[in-house]
Amino acid sequence: MDEGLRIIISGGGTGGHIFPAVSIANAIKAQHPGARILFVGALGRMEMQRVPQAGYEIKGLPICGFDRKNPLKNIKVLFKIWQSQRMARRILRDFRPMAAVGVGGYASGPTLNEAARMGIPCLIQEQNSYAGVTNKLLAKKAARICVAYEGMERFFPADKIMLTGNPVRQSLLSTKLSRAEALASFGLKDGSKTILIVGGSLGARTMNECVLGHLGEIAASGVQFIWQTGKYYSNHIASELERLGKPQNLCVTDFIADMGAAYRAADLVISRAGAGSISEFCLVGKPAILVPSPNVAEDHQTKNAMALVAKDAALCVSDADAPAKAIALALQTVADEARLASLAANIKALAKSDAADTIAREVVRLAQGGKA
């Protein structure tokens, strides 16, 4: 059966869509080594690079989002949607998939719409606690909807929902470094509390302002910091640290390649509240202070964060308050052993470590006509 198993996976745009998609593909290949997997993404988006780097073929569609500020430009957008639907139909006819997976993002719309029209069973995976527009539109046509949060019946038909959790990068769980070795890889010493600050691969201005505005408190704290600035901001921050002085207990890097080591080293994380990041914190049992980005659709990061706060599994500071309050809250929290232990236990209880395997099995079940 492996040799004839053909699966299409579509979506992307951000790492929060791409990492789960690749994890699902890896799980399918682990269960069925002979399976053929084809990705469909949006031309010009990051999946067109990240997916081939992960070892999979990808086809690109000219799809893009609507321009809400300039409605006249949407005439061109409508043409690209029509063009993408035609291209998706051709890709599906050529590849003849037995099931199609949508992870959200522009490309998953035309791909799964056409797949459903052709009678190909479809599965969608929703990462957030507040469903994205594309997945909400696709829900009626999907055979199965895999979600990471409870209460998603307000967006999707209850009989199609499967609570699986979010697939994450497998490498996070496979690190064999001890805490001391992980700290040493960042030039830090064992024996001191350590706070990790991340704002995504490109960085986040608010997260960086949290640090730059409190260098004095950081230097005097006795706590170590690992600070991922993001490549976009790295030159500016380097010049600012040269002007203001860099504390010895602050490790600064534009990008962290080994997040498994970073999590192993950290006692507490300050981070945006993307669904993928939250799923990682759950799996590694890492206490977190979440700073939701206000620049995302339907403010879904705040909803993600509050779902954890409601279970006392994370702390939350608004984007507006973070530059003034986040570092002080982090230093207070990291010094409270009982609070750290409680947050770690509560967030760990939300983890679903087999999400990718569970989703992969469901995809294959659908591909085989619903048979176990």
GROMACS .gro file of N, CA and C in nm, residues 191-195 197 211 214-226 247-251 327-335:
model
  102
  191GLY      N    1   2.400   2.703   3.727
  191GLY     CA    2   2.390   2.749   3.865
  191GLY      C    3   2.315   2.880   3.880
  192SER      N    4   2.282   2.946   3.771
  192SER     CA    5   2.204   3.070   3.776
  192SER      C    6   2.074   3.054   3.699
  193LYS      N    7   1.969   3.121   3.744
  193LYS     CA    8   1.844   3.120   3.671
  193LYS      C    9   1.864   3.185   3.534
  194THR      N   10   1.791   3.135   3.435
  194THR     CA   11   1.810   3.182   3.298
  194THR      C   12   1.674   3.209   3.233
  195ILE      N   13   1.663   3.325   3.171
  195ILE     CA   14   1.540   3.365   3.102
  195ILE      C   15   1.568   3.374   2.952
  197ILE      N   16   1.435   3.502   2.584
  197ILE     CA   17   1.346   3.600   2.522
  197ILE      C   18   1.350   3.580   2.371
  211VAL      N   19   1.397   4.458   2.649
  211VAL     CA   20   1.534   4.441   2.695
  211VAL      C   21   1.610   4.573   2.695
  214HIS      N   22   1.569   4.809   2.983
  214HIS     CA   23   1.593   4.762   3.120
  214HIS      C   24   1.730   4.696   3.136
  215LEU      N   25   1.828   4.746   3.064
  215LEU     CA   26   1.963   4.687   3.072
  215LEU      C   27   2.021   4.697   3.211
  216GLY      N   28   1.991   4.804   3.282
  216GLY     CA   29   2.042   4.821   3.417
  216GLY      C   30   1.988   4.716   3.512
  217GLU      N   31   1.857   4.693   3.507
  217GLU     CA   32   1.795   4.590   3.592
  217GLU      C   33   1.848   4.452   3.558
  218ILE      N   34   1.866   4.427   3.429
  218ILE     CA   35   1.919   4.297   3.386
  218ILE      C   36   2.060   4.277   3.440
  219ALA      N   37   2.145   4.378   3.429
  219ALA     CA   38   2.283   4.367   3.476
  219ALA      C   39   2.291   4.341   3.626
  220ALA      N   40   2.197   4.400   3.702
  220ALA     CA   41   2.201   4.389   3.848
  220ALA      C   42   2.124   4.269   3.903
  221SER      N   43   2.059   4.193   3.813
  221SER     CA   44   1.963   4.091   3.859
  221SER      C   45   2.026   3.963   3.911
  222GLY      N   46   2.145   3.929   3.861
  222GLY     CA   47   2.202   3.799   3.894
  222GLY      C   48   2.139   3.686   3.815
  223VAL      N   49   2.049   3.720   3.721
  223VAL     CA   50   1.983   3.623   3.634
  223VAL      C   51   2.047   3.632   3.495
  224GLN      N   52   2.064   3.518   3.429
  224GLN     CA   53   2.117   3.516   3.294
  224GLN      C   54   2.005   3.528   3.192
  225PHE      N   55   2.035   3.591   3.078
  225PHE     CA   56   1.936   3.610   2.972
  225PHE      C   57   1.992   3.561   2.839
  226ILE      N   58   1.908   3.489   2.764
  226ILE     CA   59   1.936   3.456   2.624
  226ILE      C   60   1.835   3.535   2.542
  247PRO      N   61   2.535   4.409   2.924
  247PRO     CA   62   2.558   4.336   3.049
  247PRO      C   63   2.627   4.202   3.024
  248GLN      N   64   2.712   4.161   3.115
  248GLN     CA   65   2.785   4.034   3.100
  248GLN      C   66   2.692   3.914   3.105
  249ASN      N   67   2.579   3.930   3.173
  249ASN     CA   68   2.486   3.817   3.190
  249ASN      C   69   2.381   3.810   3.079
  250LEU      N   70   2.407   3.880   2.968
  250LEU     CA   71   2.313   3.884   2.856
  250LEU      C   72   2.378   3.825   2.731
  251CYS      N   73   2.326   3.711   2.686
  251CYS     CA   74   2.371   3.649   2.561
  251CYS      C   75   2.279   3.697   2.449
  327ILE      N   76   1.001   4.258   3.189
  327ILE     CA   77   1.126   4.217   3.255
  327ILE      C   78   1.107   4.208   3.406
  328ALA      N   79   1.039   4.306   3.465
  328ALA     CA   80   1.015   4.302   3.610
  328ALA      C   81   0.934   4.179   3.649
  329LEU      N   82   0.829   4.149   3.571
  329LEU     CA   83   0.748   4.030   3.598
  329LEU      C   84   0.831   3.903   3.583
  330ALA      N   85   0.918   3.900   3.482
  330ALA     CA   86   1.001   3.781   3.460
  330ALA      C   87   1.098   3.760   3.575
  331LEU      N   88   1.160   3.866   3.622
  331LEU     CA   89   1.255   3.854   3.734
  331LEU      C   90   1.183   3.811   3.862
  332GLN      N   91   1.064   3.863   3.882
  332GLN     CA   92   0.985   3.824   3.999
  332GLN      C   93   0.945   3.677   3.991
  333THR      N   94   0.903   3.634   3.873
  333THR     CA   95   0.855   3.497   3.855
  333THR      C   96   0.967   3.396   3.865
  334VAL      N   97   1.081   3.425   3.804
  334VAL     CA   98   1.191   3.328   3.800
  334VAL      C   99   1.253   3.309   3.939
  335ALA      N  100   1.230   3.405   4.028
  335ALA     CA  101   1.282   3.393   4.165
  335ALA      C  102   1.188   3.314   4.256
   0.00000   0.00000   0.00000
